[in-house]
Short mmCIF file of C-alpha atoms in Angstrom, two decimals:
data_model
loop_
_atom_site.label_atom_id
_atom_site.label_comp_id
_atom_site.label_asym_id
_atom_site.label_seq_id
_atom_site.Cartn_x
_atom_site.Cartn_y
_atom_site.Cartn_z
CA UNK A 1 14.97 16.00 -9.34
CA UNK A 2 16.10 12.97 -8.21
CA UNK A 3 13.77 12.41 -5.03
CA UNK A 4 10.97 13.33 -7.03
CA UNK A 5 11.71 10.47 -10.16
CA UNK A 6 12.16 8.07 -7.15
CA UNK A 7 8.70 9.30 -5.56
CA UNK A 8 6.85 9.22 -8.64
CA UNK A 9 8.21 5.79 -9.68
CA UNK A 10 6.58 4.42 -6.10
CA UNK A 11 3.54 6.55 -7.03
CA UNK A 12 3.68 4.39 -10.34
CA UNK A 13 4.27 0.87 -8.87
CA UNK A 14 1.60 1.82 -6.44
CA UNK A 15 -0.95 3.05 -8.95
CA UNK A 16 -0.50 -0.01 -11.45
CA UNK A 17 -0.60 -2.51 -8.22
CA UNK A 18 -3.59 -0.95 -7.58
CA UNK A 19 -5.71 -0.52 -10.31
CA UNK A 20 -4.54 -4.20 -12.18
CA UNK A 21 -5.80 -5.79 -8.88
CA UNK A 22 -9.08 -4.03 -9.21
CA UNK A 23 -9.41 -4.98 -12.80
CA UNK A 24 -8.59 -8.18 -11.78
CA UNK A 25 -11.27 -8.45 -9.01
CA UNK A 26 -13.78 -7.64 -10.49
CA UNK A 27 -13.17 -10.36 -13.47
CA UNK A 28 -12.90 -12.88 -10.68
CA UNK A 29 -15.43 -11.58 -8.71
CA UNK A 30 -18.30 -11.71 -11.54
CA UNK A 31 -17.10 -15.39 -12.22
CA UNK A 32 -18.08 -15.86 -8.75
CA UNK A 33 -21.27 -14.04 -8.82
CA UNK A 34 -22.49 -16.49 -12.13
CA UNK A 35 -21.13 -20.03 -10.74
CA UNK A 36 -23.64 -19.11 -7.91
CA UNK A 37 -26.30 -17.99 -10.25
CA UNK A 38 -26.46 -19.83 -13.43
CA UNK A 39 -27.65 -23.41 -12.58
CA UNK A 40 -25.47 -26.18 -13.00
CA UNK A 41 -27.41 -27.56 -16.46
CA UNK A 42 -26.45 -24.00 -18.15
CA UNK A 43 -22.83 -24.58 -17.05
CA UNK A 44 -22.82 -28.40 -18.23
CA UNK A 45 -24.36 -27.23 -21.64
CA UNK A 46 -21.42 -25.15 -23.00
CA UNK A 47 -22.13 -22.48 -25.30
CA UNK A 48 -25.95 -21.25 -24.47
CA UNK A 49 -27.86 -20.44 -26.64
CA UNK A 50 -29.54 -16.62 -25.59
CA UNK A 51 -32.74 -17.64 -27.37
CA UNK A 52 -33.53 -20.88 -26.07
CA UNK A 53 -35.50 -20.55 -22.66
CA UNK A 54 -34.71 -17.11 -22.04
CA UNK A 55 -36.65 -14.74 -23.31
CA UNK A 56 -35.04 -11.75 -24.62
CA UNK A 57 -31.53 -12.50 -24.46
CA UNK A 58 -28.99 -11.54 -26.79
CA UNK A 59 -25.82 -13.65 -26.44
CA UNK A 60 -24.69 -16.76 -24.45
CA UNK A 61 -23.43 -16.32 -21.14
CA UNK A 62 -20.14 -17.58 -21.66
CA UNK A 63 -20.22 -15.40 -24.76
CA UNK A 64 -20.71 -12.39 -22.47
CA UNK A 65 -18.87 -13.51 -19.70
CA UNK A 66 -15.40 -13.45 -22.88
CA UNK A 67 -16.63 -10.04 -23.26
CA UNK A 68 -16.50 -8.78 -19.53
CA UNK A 69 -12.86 -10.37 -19.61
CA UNK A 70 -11.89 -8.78 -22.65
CA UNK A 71 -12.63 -5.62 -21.65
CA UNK A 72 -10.52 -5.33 -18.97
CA UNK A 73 -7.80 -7.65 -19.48
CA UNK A 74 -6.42 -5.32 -22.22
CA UNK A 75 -5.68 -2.84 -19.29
CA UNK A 76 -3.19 -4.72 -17.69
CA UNK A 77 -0.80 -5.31 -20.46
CA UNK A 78 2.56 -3.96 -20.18
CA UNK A 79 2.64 -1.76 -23.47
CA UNK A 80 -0.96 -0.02 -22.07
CA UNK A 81 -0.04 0.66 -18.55
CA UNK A 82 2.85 2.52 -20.28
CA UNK A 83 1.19 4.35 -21.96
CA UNK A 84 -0.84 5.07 -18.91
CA UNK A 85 1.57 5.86 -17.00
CA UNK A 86 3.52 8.25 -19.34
CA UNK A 87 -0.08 9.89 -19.62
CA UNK A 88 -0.81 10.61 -15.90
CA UNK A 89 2.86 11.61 -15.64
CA UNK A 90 2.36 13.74 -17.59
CA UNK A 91 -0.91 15.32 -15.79
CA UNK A 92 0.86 15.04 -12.75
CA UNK A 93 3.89 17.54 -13.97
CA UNK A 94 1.10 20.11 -15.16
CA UNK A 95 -0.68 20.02 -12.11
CA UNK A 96 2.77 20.99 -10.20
CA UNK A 97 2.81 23.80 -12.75
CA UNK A 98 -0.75 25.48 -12.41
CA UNK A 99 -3.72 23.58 -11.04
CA UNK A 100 -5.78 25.34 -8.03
CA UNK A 101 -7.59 21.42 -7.43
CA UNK A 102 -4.58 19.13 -7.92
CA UNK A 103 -1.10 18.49 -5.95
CA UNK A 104 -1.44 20.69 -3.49
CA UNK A 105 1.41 21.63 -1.40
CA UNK A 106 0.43 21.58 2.32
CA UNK A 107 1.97 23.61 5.25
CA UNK A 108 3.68 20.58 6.91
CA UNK A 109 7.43 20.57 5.51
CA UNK A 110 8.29 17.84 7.90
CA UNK A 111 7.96 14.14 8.64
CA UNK A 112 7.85 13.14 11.94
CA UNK A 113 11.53 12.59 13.30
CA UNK A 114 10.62 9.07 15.44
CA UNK A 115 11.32 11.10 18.79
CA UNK A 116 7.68 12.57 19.79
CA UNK A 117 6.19 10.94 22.96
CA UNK A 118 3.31 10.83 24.67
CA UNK A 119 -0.15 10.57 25.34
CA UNK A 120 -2.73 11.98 22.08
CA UNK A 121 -6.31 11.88 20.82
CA UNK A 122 -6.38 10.72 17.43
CA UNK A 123 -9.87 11.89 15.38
CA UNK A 124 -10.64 10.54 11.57
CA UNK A 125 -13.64 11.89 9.63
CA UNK A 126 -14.30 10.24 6.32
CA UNK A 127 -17.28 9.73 4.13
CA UNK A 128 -18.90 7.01 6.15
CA UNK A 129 -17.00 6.98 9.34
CA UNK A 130 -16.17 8.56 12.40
CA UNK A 131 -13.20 6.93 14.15
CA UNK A 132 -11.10 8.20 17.43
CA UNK A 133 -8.21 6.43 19.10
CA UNK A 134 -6.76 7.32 22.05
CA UNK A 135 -3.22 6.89 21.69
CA UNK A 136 0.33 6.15 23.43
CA UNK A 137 3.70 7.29 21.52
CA UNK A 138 6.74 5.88 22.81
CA UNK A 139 8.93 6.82 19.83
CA UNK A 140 10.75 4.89 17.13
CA UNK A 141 13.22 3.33 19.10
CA UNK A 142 10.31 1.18 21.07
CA UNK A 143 10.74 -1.32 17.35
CA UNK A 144 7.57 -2.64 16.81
CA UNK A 145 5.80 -0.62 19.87
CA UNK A 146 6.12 2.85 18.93
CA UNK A 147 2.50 3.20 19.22
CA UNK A 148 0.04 1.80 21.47
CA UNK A 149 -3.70 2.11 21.17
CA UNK A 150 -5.24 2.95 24.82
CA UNK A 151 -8.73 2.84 23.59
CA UNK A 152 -10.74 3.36 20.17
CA UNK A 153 -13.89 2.88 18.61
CA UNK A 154 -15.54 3.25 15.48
CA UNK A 155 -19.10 5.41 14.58
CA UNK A 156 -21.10 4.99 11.24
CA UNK A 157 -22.00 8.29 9.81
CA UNK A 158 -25.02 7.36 8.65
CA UNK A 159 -27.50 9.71 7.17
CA UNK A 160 -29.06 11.33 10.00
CA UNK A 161 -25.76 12.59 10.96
CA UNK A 162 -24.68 13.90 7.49
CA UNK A 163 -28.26 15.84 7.94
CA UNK A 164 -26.84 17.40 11.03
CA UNK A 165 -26.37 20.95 10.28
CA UNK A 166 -23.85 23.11 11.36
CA UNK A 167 -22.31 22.76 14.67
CA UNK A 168 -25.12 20.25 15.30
CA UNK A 169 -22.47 17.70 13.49
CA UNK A 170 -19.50 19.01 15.48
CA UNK A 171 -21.40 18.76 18.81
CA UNK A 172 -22.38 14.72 17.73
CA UNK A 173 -18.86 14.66 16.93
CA UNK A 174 -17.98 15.99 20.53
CA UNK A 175 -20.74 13.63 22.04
CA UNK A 176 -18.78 10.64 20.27
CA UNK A 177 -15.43 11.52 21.80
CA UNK A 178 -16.68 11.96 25.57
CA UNK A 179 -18.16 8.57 24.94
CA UNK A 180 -14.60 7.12 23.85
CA UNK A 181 -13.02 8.60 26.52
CA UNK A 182 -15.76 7.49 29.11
CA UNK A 183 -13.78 5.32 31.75
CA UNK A 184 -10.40 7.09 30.82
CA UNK A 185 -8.61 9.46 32.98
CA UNK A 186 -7.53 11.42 29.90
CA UNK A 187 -9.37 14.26 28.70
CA UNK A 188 -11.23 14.97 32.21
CA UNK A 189 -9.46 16.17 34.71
CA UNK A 190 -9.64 20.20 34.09
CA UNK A 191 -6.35 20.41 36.19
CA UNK A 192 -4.23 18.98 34.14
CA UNK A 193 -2.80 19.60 30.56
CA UNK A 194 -5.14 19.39 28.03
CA UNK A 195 -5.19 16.35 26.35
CA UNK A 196 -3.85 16.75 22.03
CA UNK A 197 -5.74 16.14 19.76
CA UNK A 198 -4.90 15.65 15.66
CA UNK A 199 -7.41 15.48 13.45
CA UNK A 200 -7.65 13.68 9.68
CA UNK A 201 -9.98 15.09 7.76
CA UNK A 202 -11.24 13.81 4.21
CA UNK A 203 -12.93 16.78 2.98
CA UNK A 204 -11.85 19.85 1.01
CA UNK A 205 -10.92 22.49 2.98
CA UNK A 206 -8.99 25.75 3.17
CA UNK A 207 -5.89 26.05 5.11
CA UNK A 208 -4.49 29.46 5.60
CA UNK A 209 -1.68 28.69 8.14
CA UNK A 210 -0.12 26.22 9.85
CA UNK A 211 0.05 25.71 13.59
CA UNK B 1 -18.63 19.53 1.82
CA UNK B 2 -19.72 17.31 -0.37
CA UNK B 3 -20.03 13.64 0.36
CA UNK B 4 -23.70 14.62 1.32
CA UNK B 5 -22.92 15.93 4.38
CA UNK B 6 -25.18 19.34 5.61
CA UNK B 7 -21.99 20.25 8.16
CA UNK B 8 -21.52 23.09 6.34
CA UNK B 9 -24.71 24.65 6.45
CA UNK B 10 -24.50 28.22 7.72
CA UNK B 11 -20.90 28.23 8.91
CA UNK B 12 -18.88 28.83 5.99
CA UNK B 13 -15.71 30.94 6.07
CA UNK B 14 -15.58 29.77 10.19
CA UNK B 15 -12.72 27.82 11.08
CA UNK B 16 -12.99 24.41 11.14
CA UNK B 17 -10.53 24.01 14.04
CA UNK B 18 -12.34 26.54 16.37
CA UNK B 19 -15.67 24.81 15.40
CA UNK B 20 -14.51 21.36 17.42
CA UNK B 21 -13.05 22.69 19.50
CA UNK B 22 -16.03 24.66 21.04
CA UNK B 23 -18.43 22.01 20.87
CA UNK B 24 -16.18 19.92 22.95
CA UNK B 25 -15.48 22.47 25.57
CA UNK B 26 -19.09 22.63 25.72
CA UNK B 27 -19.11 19.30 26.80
CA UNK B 28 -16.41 19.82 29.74
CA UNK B 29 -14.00 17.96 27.31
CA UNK B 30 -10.22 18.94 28.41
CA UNK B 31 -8.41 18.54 24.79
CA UNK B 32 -6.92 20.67 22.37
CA UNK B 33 -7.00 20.37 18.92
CA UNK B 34 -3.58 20.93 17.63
CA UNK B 35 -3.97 19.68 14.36
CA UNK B 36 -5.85 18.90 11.14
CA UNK B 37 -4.61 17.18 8.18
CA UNK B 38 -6.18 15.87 5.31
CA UNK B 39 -6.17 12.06 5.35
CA UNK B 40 -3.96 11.24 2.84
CA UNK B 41 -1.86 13.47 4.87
CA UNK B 42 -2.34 11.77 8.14
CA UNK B 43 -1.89 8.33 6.85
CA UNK B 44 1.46 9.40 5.20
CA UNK B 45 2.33 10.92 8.83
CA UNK B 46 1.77 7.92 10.46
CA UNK B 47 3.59 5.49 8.62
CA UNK B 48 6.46 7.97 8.63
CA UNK B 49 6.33 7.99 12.34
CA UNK B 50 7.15 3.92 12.56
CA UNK B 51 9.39 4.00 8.92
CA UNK B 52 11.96 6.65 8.09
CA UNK B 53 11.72 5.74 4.93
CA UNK B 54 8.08 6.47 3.94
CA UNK B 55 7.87 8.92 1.27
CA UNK B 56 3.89 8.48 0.21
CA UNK B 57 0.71 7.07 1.31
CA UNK B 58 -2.31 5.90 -0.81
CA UNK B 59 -5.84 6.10 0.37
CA UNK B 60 -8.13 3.26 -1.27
CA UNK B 61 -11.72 4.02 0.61
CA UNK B 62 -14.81 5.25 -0.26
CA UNK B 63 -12.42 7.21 -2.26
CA UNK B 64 -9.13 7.71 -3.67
CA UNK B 65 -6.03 10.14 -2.68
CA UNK B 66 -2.54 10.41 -2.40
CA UNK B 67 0.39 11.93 -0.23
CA UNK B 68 3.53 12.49 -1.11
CA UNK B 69 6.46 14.36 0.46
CA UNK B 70 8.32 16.11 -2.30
CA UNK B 71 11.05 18.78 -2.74
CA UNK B 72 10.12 22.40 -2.61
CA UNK B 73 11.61 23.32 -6.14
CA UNK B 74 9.58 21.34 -8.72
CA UNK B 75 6.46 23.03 -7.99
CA UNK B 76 6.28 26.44 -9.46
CA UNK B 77 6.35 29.06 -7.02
CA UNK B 78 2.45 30.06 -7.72
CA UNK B 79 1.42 27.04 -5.90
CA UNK B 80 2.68 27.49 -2.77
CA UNK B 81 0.36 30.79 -2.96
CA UNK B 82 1.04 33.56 -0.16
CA UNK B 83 3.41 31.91 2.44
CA UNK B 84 5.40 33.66 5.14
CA UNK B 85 9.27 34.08 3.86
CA UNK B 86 9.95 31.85 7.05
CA UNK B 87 8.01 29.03 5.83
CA UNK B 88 10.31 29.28 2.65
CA UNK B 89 13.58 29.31 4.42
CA UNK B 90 13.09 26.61 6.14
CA UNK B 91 10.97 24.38 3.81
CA UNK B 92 12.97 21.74 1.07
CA UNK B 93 10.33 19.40 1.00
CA UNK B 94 6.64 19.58 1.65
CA UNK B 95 4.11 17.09 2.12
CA UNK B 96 1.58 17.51 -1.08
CA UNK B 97 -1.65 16.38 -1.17
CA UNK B 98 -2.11 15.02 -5.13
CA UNK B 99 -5.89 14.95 -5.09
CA UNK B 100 -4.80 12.07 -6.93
CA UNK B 101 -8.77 11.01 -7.88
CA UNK B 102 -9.19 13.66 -10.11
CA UNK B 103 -6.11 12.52 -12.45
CA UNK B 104 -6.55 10.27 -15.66
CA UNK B 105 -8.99 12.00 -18.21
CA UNK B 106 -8.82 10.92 -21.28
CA UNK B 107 -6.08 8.34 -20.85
CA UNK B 108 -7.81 5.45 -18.78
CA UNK B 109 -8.88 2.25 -20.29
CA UNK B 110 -12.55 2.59 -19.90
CA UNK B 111 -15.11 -0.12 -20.38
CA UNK B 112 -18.55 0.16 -21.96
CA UNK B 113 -20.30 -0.11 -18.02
CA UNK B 114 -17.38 2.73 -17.08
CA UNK B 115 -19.09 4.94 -19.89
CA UNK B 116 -22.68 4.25 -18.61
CA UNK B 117 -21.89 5.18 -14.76
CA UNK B 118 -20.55 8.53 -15.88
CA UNK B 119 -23.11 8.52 -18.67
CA UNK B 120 -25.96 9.39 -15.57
CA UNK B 121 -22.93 11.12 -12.78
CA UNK B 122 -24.04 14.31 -12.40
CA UNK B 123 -20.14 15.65 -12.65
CA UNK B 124 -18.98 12.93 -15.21
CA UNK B 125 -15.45 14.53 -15.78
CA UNK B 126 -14.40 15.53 -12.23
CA UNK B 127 -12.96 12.67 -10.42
CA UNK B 128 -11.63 10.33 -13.82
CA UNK B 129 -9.62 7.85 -11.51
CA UNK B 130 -12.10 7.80 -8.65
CA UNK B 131 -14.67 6.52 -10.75
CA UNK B 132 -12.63 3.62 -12.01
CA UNK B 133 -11.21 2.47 -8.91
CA UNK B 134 -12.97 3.70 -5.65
CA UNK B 135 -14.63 2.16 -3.20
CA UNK B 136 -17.82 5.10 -4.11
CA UNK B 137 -17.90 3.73 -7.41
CA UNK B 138 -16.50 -0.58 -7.92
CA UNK B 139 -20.19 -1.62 -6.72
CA UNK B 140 -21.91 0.08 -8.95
CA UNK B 141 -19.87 -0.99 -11.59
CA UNK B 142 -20.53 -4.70 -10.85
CA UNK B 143 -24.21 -3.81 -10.88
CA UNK B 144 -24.02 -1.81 -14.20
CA UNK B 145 -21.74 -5.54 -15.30
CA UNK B 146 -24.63 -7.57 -14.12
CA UNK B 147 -27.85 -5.69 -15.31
CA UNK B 148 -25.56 -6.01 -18.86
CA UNK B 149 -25.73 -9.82 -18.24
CA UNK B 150 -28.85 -10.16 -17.27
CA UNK B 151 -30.43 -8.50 -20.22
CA UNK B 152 -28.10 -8.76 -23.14
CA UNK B 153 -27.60 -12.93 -21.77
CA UNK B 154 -29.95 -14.21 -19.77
CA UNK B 155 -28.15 -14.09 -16.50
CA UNK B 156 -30.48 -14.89 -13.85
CA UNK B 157 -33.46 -16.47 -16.21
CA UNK B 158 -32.92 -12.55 -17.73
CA UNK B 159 -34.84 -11.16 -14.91
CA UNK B 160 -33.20 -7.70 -13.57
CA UNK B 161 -34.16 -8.09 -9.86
CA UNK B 162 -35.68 -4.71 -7.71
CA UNK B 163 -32.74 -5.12 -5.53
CA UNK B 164 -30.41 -4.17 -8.60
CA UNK B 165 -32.49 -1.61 -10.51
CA UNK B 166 -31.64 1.71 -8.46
CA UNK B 167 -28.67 2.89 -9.55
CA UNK B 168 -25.63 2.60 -6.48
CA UNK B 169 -28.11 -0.39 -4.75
CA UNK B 170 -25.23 -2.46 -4.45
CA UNK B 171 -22.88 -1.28 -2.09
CA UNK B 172 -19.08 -1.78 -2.59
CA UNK B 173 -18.95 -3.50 0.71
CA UNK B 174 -21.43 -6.34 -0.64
CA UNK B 175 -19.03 -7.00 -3.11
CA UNK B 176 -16.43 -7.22 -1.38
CA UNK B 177 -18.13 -9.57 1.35
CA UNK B 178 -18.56 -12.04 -2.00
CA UNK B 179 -15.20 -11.58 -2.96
CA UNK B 180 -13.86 -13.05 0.63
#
């Protein structure tokens, strides 16, 4: 159990870091967003008054901009992310017991030792982009160069490709990686090896075995 | 597929492998697809290639997953589904993908512009932490922020402009172009 307290305390640490500095942000950022909006006079005269000049409005600004920070500086206190945390904890144990969507145990039982070498295509599909890197592995031992990117590039998947239906998308996909790979030696020659490729993919999918 | 992508469309049950790696054949491509990982997965991989140490990865994009490489035995033996007995033998830990976005109901802080965006989501209660922290979702929060300001305090002389009346108009990225 003891790996797993240790995991799940990173998990935490990594969770709270993460969701206190969006909190945080987005304070900031909307205190941005009004000292470039709200003319200087409004800023010089204090407490506004909602009624005088504009037409509708409820509250002062500086009233509502207390109210934006109030709501989420609560969040961050100690005693609430807690309480948070002791909460998702406690959804993350359940999950491990019986949850078909959540913490799903993959096929790979192994982290990569350091040792693996050589020459690899490296594919990501997410929800907006396409990315493929060809890629150099010289092993852990290389400090600092262990990997060495030969050539990459980026593609938006904008929404004429996520209209591409069915192998129509895998064949843009295909079009994409010949263009990477344009001016490299890798990949082409049908002589040698085949070139590896690994692919990260973002969406749900079934996996019945492992390779 | 989700993520309105139409990939999917007549191919379901094929295997996703087999599916790239035909259309790049077709294109006199000499590679082999070896593997596929989901990218919480791949991240954690990668990181563990440089760093021994590296135990889990955390995906902040568009959306939000985990990784984490835990021991076999706290997960009751359900999950693990129908495995070969050899997998078993020689698996202690496993790398786990947490689908950590759909964690959180009922127990995040949530603001009043938090209940309005899932308020019009068509799956309100699916993803609970995505919709707080994502990269999908933090622009349209700031929007849902702003239209409050504008109308409830006179933010911008109180007039909501086009630009910000569709719902998701501004993009996370926008944001986080101001922010910098």
């Amino acid at each position: 159990m003891q790996p797993f307290i240790a995991a799940m305390s990173k998990v935490r640490q990594a969770f709270y870091a993460a969701i206190v500095r969006s909190l945080l942000r987005t304070k900031s950022l909307l205190q941005g967003i009004l000292k470039l909006w709200i003319s200087p006079s409004i800023i010089k005269g204090g407490n506004v008054d909602g009624d005088a000049g504009h037409g509708g409005a409820k509250i002062g600004i500086n009233e509502f901009l207390e109210m934006v920070e109030k709501a989420f500086r609560p969040s961050s206190s100690r005693k609430r992310l807690e309480t948070l945390s002791d909460g998702m904890k406690k959804q993350f144990l359940e999950s491990m017991e019986d949850n078909p969507l959540c913490m799903l145990p993959s096929y790979n039982h192994q982290l990569p030792n350091g040792d693996e070498q050589g020459t690899f295509l490296a594919l990501d599909v997410g929800g907006s982009t396409f990315r493929v890197a060809l890629i150099e592995l010289s092993g852990r031992k290389g400090a600092g160069q262990e990997c060495r990117i030969l050539q990459k590039a980026t593609f938006k998947i904008n929404n004429s490709v996520k209209q591409l239906k069915g192998i129509l998308f895998f064949d843009w996909m295909a079009q994409r990686i010949e263009e990477t790979l344009s001016g490299q030696s890798e990949g082409r020659g049908m002589s040698d090896a085949p070139l590896p490729m690994g692919l990260a993919w973002s969406f749900p999918i079934e996996c019945v075995f492992l390779s | 597929m989700g993520k309105g992508f139409l990939a999917a469309h007549g191919l379901l049950g094929q295997d996703l492998g087999d599916l790239i790696q035909d259309s790049c054949s077709r294109r006199g491509l000499n590679v082999k697809l070896n593997a596929i990982v989901n990218d919480s997965s791949a991240t954690l991989l990668s990181k563990a290639y440089s760093d021994s140490t590296t135990r889990f990865a955390l995906i902040l994009g568009t959306g939000v997953n985990a990784a984490i490489h835990l021991p076999v035995h706290i997960f009751a033996p359900p999950k693990f589904g129908v495995r070969p007995s050899e997998w078993h033998d020689c698996a202690k830990h496993v790398i786990v993908n947490t689908e950590l976005s759909m964690f959180g109901a009922g127990i995040l802080p949530s603001t009043i512009w938090d209940d309005k965006l899932r308020a019009a989501h068509p799956a309100p209660n699916f993803q609970p932490l995505e919709h707080f922290v994502s990269g999908g979702y933090l622009g349209e929060i700031v929007r849902l922020i702003l239209v409050d300001g504008i109308q409830t305090a006179g933010l911008f002389g109180g007039v909501v402009p086009p630009s910000l009346r569709e719902r998701y108009s501004l993009d996370t990225e926008t944001v986080s172009y101001m922010e910098s």
